[in-house]
XYZ file of C-alpha atoms in Angstrom:
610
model
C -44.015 -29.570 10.973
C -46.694 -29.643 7.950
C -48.764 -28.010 9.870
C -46.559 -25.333 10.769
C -45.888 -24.630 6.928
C -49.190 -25.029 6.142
C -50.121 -22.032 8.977
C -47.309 -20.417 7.402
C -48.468 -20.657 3.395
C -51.749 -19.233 5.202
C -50.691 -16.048 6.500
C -48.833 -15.301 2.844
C -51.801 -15.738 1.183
C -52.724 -11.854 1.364
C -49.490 -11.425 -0.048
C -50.080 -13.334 -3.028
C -52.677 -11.972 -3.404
C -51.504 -8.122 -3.741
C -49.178 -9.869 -6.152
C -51.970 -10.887 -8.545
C -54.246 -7.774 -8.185
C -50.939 -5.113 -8.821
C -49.683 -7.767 -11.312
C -46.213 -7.712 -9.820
C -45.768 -11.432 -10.902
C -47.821 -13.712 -13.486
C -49.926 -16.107 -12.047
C -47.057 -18.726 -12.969
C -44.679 -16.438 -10.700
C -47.023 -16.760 -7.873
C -47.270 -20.431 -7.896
C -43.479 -21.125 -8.116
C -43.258 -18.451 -5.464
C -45.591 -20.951 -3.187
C -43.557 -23.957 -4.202
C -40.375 -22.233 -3.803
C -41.341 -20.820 0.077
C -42.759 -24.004 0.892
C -39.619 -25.871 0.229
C -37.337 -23.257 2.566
C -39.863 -23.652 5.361
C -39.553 -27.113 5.448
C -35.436 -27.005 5.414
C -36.012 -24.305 8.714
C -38.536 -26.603 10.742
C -36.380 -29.507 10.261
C -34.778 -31.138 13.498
C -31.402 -30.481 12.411
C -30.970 -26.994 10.739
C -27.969 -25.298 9.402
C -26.764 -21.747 8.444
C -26.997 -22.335 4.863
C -30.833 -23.516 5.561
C -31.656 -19.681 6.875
C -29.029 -18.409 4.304
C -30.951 -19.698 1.470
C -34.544 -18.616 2.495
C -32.890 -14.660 3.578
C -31.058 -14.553 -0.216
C -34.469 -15.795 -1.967
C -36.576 -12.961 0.575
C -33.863 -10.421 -0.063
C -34.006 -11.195 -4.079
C -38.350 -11.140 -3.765
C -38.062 -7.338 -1.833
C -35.088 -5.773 -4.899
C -37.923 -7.368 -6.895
C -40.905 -5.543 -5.952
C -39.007 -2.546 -5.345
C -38.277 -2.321 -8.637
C -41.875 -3.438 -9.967
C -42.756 -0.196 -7.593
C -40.469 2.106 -9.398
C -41.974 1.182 -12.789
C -45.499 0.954 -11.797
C -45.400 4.162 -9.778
C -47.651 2.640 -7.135
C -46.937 1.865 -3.499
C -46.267 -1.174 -2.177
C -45.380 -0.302 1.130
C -47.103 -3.734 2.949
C -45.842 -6.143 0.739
C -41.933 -4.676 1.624
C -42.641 -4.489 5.186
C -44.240 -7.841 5.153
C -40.742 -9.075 3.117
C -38.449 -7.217 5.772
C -39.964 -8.242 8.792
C -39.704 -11.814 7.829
C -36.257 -11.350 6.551
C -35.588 -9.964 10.299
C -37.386 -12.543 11.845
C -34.885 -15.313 9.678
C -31.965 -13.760 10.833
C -33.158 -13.377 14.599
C -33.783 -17.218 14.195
C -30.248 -18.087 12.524
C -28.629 -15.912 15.438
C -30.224 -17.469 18.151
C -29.000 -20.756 17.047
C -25.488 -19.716 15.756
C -24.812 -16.162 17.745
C -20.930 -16.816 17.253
C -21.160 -16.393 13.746
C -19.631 -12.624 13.479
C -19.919 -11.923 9.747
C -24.270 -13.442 10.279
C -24.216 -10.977 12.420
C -22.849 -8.027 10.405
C -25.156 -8.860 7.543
C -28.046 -8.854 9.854
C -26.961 -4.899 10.457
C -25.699 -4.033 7.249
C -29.626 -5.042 5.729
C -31.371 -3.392 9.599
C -29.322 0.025 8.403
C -31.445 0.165 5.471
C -34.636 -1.743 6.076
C -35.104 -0.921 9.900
C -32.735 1.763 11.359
C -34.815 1.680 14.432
C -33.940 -2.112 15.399
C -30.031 -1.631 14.625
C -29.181 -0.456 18.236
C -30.508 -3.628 19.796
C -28.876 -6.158 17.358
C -25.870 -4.277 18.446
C -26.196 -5.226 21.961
C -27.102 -8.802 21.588
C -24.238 -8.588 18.973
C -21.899 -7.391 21.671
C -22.657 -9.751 24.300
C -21.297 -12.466 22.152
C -18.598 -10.706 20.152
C -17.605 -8.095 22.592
C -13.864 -9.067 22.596
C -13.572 -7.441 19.385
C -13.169 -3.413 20.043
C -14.318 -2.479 16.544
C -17.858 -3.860 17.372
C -17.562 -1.409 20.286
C -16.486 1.271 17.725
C -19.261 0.415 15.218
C -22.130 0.152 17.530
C -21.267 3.447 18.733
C -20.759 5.371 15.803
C -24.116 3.984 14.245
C -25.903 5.315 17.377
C -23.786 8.549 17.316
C -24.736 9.454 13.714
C -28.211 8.239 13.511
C -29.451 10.531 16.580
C -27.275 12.710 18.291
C -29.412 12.239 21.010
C -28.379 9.195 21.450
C -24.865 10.548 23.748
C -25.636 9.274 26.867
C -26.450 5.972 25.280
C -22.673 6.025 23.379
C -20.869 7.487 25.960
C -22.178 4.073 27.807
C -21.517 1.654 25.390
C -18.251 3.212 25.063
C -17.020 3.619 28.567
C -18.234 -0.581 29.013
C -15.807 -1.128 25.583
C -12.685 0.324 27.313
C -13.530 -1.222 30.629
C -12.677 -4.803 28.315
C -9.904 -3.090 26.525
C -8.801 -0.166 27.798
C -5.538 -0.316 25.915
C -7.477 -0.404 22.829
C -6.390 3.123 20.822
C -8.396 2.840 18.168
C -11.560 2.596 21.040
C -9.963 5.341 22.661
C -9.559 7.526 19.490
C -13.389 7.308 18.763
C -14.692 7.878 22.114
C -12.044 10.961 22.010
C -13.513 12.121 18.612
C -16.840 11.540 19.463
C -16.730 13.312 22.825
C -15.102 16.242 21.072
C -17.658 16.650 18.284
C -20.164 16.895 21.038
C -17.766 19.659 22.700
C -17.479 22.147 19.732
C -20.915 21.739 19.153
C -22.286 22.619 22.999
C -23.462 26.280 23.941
C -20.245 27.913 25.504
C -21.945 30.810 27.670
C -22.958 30.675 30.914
C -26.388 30.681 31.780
C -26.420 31.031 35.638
C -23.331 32.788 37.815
C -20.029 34.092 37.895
C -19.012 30.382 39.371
C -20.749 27.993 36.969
C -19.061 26.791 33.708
C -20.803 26.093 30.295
C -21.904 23.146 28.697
C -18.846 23.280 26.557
C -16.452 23.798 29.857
C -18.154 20.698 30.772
C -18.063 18.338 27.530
C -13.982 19.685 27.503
C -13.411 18.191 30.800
C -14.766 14.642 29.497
C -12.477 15.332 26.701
C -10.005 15.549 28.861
C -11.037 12.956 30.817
C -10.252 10.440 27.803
C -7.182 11.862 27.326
C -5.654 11.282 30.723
C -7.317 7.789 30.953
C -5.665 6.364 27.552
C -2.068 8.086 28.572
C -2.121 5.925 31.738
C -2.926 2.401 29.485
C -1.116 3.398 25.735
C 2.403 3.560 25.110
C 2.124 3.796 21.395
C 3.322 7.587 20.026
C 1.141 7.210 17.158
C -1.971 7.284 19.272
C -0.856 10.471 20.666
C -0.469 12.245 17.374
C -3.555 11.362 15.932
C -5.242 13.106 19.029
C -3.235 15.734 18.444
C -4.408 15.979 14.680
C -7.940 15.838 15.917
C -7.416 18.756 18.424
C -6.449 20.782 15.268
C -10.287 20.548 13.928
C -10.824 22.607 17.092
C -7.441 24.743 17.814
C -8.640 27.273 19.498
C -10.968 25.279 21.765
C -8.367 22.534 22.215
C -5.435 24.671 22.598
C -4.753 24.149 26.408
C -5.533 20.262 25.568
C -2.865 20.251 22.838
C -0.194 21.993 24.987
C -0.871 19.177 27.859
C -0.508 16.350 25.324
C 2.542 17.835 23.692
C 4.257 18.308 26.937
C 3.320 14.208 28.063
C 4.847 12.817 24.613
C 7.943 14.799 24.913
C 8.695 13.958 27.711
C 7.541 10.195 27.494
C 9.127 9.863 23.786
C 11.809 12.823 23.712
C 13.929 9.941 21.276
C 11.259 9.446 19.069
C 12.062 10.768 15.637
C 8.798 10.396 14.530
C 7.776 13.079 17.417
C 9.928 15.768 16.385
C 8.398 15.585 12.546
C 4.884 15.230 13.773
C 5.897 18.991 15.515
C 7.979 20.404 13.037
C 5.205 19.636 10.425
C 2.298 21.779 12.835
C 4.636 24.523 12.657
C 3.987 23.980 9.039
C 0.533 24.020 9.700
C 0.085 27.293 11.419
C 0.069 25.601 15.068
C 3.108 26.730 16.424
C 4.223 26.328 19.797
C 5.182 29.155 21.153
C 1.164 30.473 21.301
C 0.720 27.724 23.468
C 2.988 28.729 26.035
C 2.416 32.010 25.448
C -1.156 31.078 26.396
C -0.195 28.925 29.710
C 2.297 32.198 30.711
C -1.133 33.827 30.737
C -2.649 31.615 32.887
C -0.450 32.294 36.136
C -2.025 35.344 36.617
C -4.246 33.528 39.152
C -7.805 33.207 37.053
C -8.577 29.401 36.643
C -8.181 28.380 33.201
C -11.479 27.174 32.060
C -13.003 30.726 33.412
C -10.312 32.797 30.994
C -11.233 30.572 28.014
C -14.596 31.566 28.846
C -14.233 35.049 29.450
C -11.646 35.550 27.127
C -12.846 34.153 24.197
C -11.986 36.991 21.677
C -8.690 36.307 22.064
C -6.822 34.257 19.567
C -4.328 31.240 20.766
C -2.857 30.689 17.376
C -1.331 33.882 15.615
C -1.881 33.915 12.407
C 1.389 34.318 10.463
C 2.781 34.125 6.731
C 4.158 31.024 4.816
C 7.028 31.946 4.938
C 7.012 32.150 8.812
C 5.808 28.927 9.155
C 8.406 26.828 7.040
C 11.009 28.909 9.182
C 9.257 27.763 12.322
C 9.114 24.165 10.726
C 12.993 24.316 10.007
C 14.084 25.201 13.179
C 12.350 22.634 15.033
C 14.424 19.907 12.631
C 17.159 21.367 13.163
C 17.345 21.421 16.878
C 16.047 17.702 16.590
C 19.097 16.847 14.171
C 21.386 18.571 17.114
C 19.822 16.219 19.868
C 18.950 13.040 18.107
C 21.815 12.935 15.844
C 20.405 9.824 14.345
C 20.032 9.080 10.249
C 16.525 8.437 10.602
C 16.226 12.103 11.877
C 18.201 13.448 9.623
C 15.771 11.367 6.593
C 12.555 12.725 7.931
C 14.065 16.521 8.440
C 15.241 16.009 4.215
C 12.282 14.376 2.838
C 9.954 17.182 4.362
C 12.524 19.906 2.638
C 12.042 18.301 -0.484
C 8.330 17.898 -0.151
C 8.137 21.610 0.563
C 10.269 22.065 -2.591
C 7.956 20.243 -4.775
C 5.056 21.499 -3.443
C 4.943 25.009 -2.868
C 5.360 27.416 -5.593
C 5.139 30.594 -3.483
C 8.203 31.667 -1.254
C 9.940 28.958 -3.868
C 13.749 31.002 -3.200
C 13.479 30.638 0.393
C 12.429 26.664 0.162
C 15.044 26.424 -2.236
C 17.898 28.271 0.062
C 15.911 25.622 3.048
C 16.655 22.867 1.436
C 20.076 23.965 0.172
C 21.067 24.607 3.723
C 19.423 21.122 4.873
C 21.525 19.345 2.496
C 24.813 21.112 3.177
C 24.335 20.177 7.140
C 23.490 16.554 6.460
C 26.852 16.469 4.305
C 28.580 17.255 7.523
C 26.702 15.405 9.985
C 27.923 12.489 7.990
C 24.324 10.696 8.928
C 22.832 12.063 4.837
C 21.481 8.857 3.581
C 22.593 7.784 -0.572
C 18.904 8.679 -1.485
C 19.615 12.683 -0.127
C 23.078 12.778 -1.782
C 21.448 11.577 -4.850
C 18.952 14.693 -4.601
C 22.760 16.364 -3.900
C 24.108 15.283 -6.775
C 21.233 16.482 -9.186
C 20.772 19.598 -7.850
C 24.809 20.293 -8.407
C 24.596 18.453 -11.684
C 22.327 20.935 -13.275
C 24.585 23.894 -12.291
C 27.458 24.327 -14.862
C 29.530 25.386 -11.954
C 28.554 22.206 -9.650
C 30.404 19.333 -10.908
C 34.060 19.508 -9.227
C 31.696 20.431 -5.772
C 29.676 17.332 -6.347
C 32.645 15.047 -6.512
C 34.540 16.673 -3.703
C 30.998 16.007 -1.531
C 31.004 12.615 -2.989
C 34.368 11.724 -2.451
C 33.807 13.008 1.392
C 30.927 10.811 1.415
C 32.449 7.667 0.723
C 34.959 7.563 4.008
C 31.820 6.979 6.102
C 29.474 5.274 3.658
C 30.929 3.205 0.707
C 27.739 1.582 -0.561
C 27.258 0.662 -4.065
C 24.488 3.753 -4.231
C 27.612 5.830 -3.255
C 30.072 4.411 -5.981
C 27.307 5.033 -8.327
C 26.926 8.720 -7.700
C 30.541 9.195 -7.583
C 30.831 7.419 -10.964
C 28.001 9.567 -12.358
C 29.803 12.420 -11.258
C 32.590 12.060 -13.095
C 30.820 11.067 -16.499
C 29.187 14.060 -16.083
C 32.316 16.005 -15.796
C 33.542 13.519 -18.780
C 36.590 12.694 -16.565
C 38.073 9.788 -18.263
C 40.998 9.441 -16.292
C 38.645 9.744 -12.900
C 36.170 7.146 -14.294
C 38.765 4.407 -15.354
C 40.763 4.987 -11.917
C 37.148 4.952 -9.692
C 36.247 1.809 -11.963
C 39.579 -0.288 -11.170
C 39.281 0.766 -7.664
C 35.774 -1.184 -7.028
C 35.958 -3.741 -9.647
C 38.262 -6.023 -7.489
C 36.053 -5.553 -4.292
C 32.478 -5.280 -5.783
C 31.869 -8.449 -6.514
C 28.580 -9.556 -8.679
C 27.504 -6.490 -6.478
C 28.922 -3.836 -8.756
C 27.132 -4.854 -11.880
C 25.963 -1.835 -12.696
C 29.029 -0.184 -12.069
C 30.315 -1.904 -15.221
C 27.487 -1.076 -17.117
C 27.730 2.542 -16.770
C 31.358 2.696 -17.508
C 30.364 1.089 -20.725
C 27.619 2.868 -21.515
C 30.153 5.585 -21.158
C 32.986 4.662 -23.408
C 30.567 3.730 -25.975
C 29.101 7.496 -25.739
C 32.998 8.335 -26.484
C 33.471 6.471 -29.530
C 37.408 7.540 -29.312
C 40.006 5.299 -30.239
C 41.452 5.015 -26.640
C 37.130 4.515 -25.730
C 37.482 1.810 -27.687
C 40.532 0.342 -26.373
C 39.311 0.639 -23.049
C 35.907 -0.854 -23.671
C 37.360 -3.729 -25.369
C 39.632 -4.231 -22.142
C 36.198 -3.839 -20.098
C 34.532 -6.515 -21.986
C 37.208 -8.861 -21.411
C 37.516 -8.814 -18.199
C 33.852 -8.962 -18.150
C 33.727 -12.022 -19.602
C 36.180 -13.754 -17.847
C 34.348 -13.122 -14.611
C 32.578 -15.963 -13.210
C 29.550 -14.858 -11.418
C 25.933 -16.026 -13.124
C 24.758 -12.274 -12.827
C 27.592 -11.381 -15.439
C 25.706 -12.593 -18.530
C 24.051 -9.719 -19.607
C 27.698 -7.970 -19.806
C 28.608 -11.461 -22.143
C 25.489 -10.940 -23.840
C 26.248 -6.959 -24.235
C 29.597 -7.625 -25.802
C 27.940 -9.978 -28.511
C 25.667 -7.243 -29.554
C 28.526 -4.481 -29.407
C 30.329 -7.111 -31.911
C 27.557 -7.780 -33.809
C 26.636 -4.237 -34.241
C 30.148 -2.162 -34.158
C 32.219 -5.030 -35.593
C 31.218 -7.734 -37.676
C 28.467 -10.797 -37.316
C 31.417 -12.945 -38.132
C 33.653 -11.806 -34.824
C 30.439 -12.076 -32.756
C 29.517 -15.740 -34.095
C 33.996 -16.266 -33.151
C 33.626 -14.744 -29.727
C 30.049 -16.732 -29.048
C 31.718 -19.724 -29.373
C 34.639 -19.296 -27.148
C 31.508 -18.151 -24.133
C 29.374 -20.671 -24.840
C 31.674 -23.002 -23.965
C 33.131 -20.619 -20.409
C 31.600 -21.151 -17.209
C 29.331 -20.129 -16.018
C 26.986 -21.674 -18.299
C 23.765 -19.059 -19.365
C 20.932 -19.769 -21.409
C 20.656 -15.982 -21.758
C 23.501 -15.910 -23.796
C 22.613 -18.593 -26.273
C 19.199 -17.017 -26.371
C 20.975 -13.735 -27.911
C 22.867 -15.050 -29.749
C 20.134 -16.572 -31.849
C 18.110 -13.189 -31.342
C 21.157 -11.837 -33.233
C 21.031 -14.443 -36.254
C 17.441 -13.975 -36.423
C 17.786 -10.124 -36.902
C 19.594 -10.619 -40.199
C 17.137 -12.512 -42.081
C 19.152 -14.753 -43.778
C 18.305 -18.260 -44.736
C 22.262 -19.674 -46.825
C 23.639 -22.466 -45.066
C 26.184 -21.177 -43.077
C 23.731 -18.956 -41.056
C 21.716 -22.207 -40.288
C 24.675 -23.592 -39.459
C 25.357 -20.925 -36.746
C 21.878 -20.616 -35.833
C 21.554 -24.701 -34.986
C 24.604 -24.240 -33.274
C 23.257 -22.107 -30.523
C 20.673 -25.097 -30.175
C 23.363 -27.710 -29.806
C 25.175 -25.461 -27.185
C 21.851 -25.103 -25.106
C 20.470 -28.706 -25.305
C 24.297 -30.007 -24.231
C 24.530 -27.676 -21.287
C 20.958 -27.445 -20.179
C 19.036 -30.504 -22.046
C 18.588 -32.272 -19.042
C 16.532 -29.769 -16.368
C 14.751 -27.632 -19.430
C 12.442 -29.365 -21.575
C 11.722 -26.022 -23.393
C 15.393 -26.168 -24.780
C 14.225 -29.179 -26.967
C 10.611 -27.866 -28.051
C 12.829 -24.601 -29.548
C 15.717 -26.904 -30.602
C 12.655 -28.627 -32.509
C 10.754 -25.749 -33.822
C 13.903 -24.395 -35.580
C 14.505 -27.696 -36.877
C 10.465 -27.549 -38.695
C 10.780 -23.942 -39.616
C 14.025 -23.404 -40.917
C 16.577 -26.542 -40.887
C 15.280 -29.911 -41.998
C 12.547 -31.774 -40.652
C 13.292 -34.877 -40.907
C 15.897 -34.516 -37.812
C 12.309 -34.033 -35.577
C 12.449 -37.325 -35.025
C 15.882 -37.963 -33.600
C 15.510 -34.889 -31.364
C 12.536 -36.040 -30.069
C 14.470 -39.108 -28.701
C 17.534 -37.506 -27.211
C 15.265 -35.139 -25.119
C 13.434 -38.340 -24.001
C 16.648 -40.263 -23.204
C 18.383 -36.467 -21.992
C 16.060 -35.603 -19.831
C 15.850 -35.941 -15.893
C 12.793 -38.911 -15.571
C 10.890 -35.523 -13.922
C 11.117 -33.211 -16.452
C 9.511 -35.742 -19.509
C 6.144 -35.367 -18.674
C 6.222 -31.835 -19.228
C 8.207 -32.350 -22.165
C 5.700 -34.423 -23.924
C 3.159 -31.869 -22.467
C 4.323 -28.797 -24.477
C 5.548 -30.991 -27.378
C 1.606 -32.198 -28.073
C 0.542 -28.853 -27.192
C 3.343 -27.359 -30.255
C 2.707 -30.102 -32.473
C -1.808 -29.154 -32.054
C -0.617 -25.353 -32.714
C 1.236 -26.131 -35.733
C -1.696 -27.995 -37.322
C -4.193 -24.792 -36.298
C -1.948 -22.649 -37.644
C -2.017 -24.983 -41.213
């Protein structure tokens, strides 16, 4: 093993040496450079190695070539041998490591990641011993082959084989699929499409097509998933016109293998969008029956446009009337949310023909009304769009009304409610209110605060009447979420009444169940707003901390540390004391700890602070 090092400090020695005579490193460097090398050798000829061994030396060889790259740079001299000295022991490491641990994936990924930059040429065979050990998992597949692919295009016959052996392993794999698919197409619309021999010989590109094809068929006799399908689709549109009689054979298998598929009928609505409608493609297979094989018309035919071009316009009518005849088949809500949202992303998004989107999605709306499949979301689009038309508010609560007999959500309720605030029907809001009040639940929340956000917009006398009644009944509800209405009515007190009838009405609640820490906690937001320091405001203000440390003293230690902080800033300190010993003796046995926790850390702020 010394020996071995010893051989090994040899062969370095011309490398320390170009180190000295460049002055890349002091002669200190050098010699720590020796010790340091010296020591990793020994930890990889040891009996019993690990990864972290061969880790360690790559880092420290990794760290030594960014070094001498950058000594290069400011030089401006070459020091080509020392960095290809540096790499090819950094490969050699990691051919070492491998060979000893080849089932460690992510080894091998760094071992390519550094090859891509350092030695391109050796990243195809890492690739292969990498796949002989980790060829379960398709993206290797997909990586080796793209790296070959892109660094020489030459390379074809070597990805088409690497690719064809990954889908004999998975051949359900789509992602595989999709690359060797792209791949093989790229190589199509590049190829030389005219015929170099006969009348009965096809091109190069005739030929790459029918691999493309090929792939095609293959994957549609393993994958079921739609999504597959439509991203082949989407790549066929990089190449419509060469692709076109491709498309029309993959549209034809998914509709007929996923004619229910929602997701289908927007993926072809949204090409009409696009310019690819299809009509061209049957217009283009109609063509075909006239007895010439099709690959010879594409060839001799190739002037001739599949895809018409045709205005904007055009092509959102196209896109509309595919929805709507997949509305009329599916009759399904999910249909009915992808043919809305894609209205009202053409309304946002185009500014030319804006009228016609506008009428588009008028007419979309109006259809989903009656279909009675419009989700709350699209009736809430409804709803604005009538909103903003002065004559629009009796037709948005007729359609809202209408709504509700199939869907009476909260979201409906809402809308409906809005509706009529808008139309500052009193009558409609207070009827509407009593009618969901009793079957809401803790549900309709904010039901009841919009109807008293609306009666204190009013600011009538009957508002007021009719928002104290709200309130009220508010309060003597007895689900937890209800606090924030409690804790509303003590700030519409405090603010529209008097301090005095909110301090009353705070201490008929805080004594109500259900018990809320949110509403003592407002209450003494309230006292604090008024800056006052007489006697009876600290009076009301401890009270607030005598209501929270009876009802919650026992689970909350932070009720005490606040209940004690008052106490130091404004009531009298002397009571510290005895609070501190009713939280101790309050307290659940768990909760002390943390108690005396915060308590040191409040009592260590306070002196900082001093």
């Amino acid at each position: 093993m010394g020996e071995f090092v010893a051989e090994m400090q040899e062969r370095l020695l011309p490398e320390y040496e170009q180190m000295k005579l460049y002055q890349i490193f002091r002669p200190e460097q050098i010699r720590e450079c020796i010790r340091k090398r010296e020591r990793l050798l020994l930890n990889i000829t040891k009996s019993k190695k690990s990864i972290s061994d061969y880790l360690e030396f790559i880092v420290y060889e990794k760290t030594m070539y960014k070094t001498i790259t950058e000594k290069e740079k400011l030089a401006g001299i070459k020091l080509t041998g020392l960095k290809a000295s540096t790499c090819t022991r950094i490969m050699r490491m990691y051919r070492e490591m491998l060979i000893k641990f080849p089932h460690e994936q992510r080894l091998w990924e760094n071992w390519i990641k550094f090859s891509k930059k350092s030695a391109p040429q050796e990243v195809a065979g890492i690739y292969e011993k990498m796949l002989s050990y980790h060829g379960g998992d398709p993206q290797v597949w997909i990586n080796a082959a793209v790296w070959l692919y892109e660094y020489n295009r030459a390379n074809m016959p070597r990805v088409q084989d690497i690719l064809l052996r990954g889908l004999q392993r998975h051949p359900a794999s789509e992602s595989l699929n999709n690359c060797f698919f792209n791949i093989q197409l790229k190589e199509a619309a590049l190829a030389d499409n005219k015929r170099s021999l006969g009348d009965n010989t096809i091109s190069e590109q005739d030929i790459q097509m029918e691999r493309v094809v090929a792939i095609y068929r293959n994957s549609l006799a393993n994958i079921t998933n739609l999504d597959y399908f439509l991203k082949l689709l989407e790549s066929c549109e990089d190449h419509a016109e060469l692709t076109a009689k491709l498309q029309f054979d993959i549209i034809e298998d998914i509709q007929t293998k996923f004619s229910r598929e929602p997701t289908l009928w927007d993926a072809l609505a949204k090409r009409e969008l696009r310019g690819f409608h299809l009509g061209d493609l049957m217009n283009m297979t109609d063509n075909d029956d006239d007895g010439e094989p099709s690959e010879k018309k594409s060839r001799t035919d190739t002037q001739v446009k599949v895809f018409q071009t045709r205005s904007k316009k055009r092509c959102i009518q196209l896109c509309t009337e595919v929805y709507k005849t997949a509305v009329q088949q599916l009759q399904t809500q999910e249909m009915w949310n992808l043919y809305l949202d894609a209205m009202l992303a053409l309304s946002k998004n185009h500014k030319t023909e804006r009228a016609f989107v506008q009428k588009c999605l008028a007419s979309a709306l109006q259809d989903g009304h009656r279909s009675k499949l419009m989700h709350s979301r699209h009736y809430a689009t409804l709803s604005m769009i009538l909103g903003s038309d002065e004559n629009g508010g009796e037709i948005c609560v007729r359609i809202l009304t209408e709504a509700l007999q199939h869907d009476d959500s909260l979201r409906m309720h809402e809308l409906l409610l809005a509706a009529h605030i808008r139309n500052d029907d009193e009558p409609s809001v207070h009827k509407l209110f009593n009618q969901v009040r009793r079957t809401m639940g803790a549900a309709g929340l904010s039901l009841w605060q919009m109807v008293i956000a609306y009666y204190r917009a009013r600011s009538d006398s009957q508002a007021k009447r009719q928002l104290n009644d709200i309130y009220t009944q508010a309060c003597k509800e007895t689900w937890p979420e209800f606090a924030e209405l409690r804790c509303s009515y003590l700030r519409y007190l405090w603010h529209e009444h008097s301090p005095a009838k909110a301090r009353d009405e705070y201490a008929k609640l805080a004594q109500q169940p259900p018990m809320s820490l949110q509403l003592h906690r407002e209450m003494i937001s309230l006292i604090e707003s008024t800056k006052l320091k007489d006697l009876s405001t600290i009076k009301a203000w401890r009270m607030c901390y005598e209501f929270m440390a009876t009802y919650f003293g026992k689970r909350d230690p932070s009720v005490w540390i606040e209940y004690i902080a008052f106490e130091r800033d404004h009531g009298e300190a002397k009571s510290i004391g005895l609070l501190s010993r009713r939280a101790l003796s309050t307290l659940e046995p768990q909760f002390v700890s943390v108690f005396e926790a915060e308590r040191a850390m409040a009592h260590v702020g306070m002196a900082v602070t001093r």
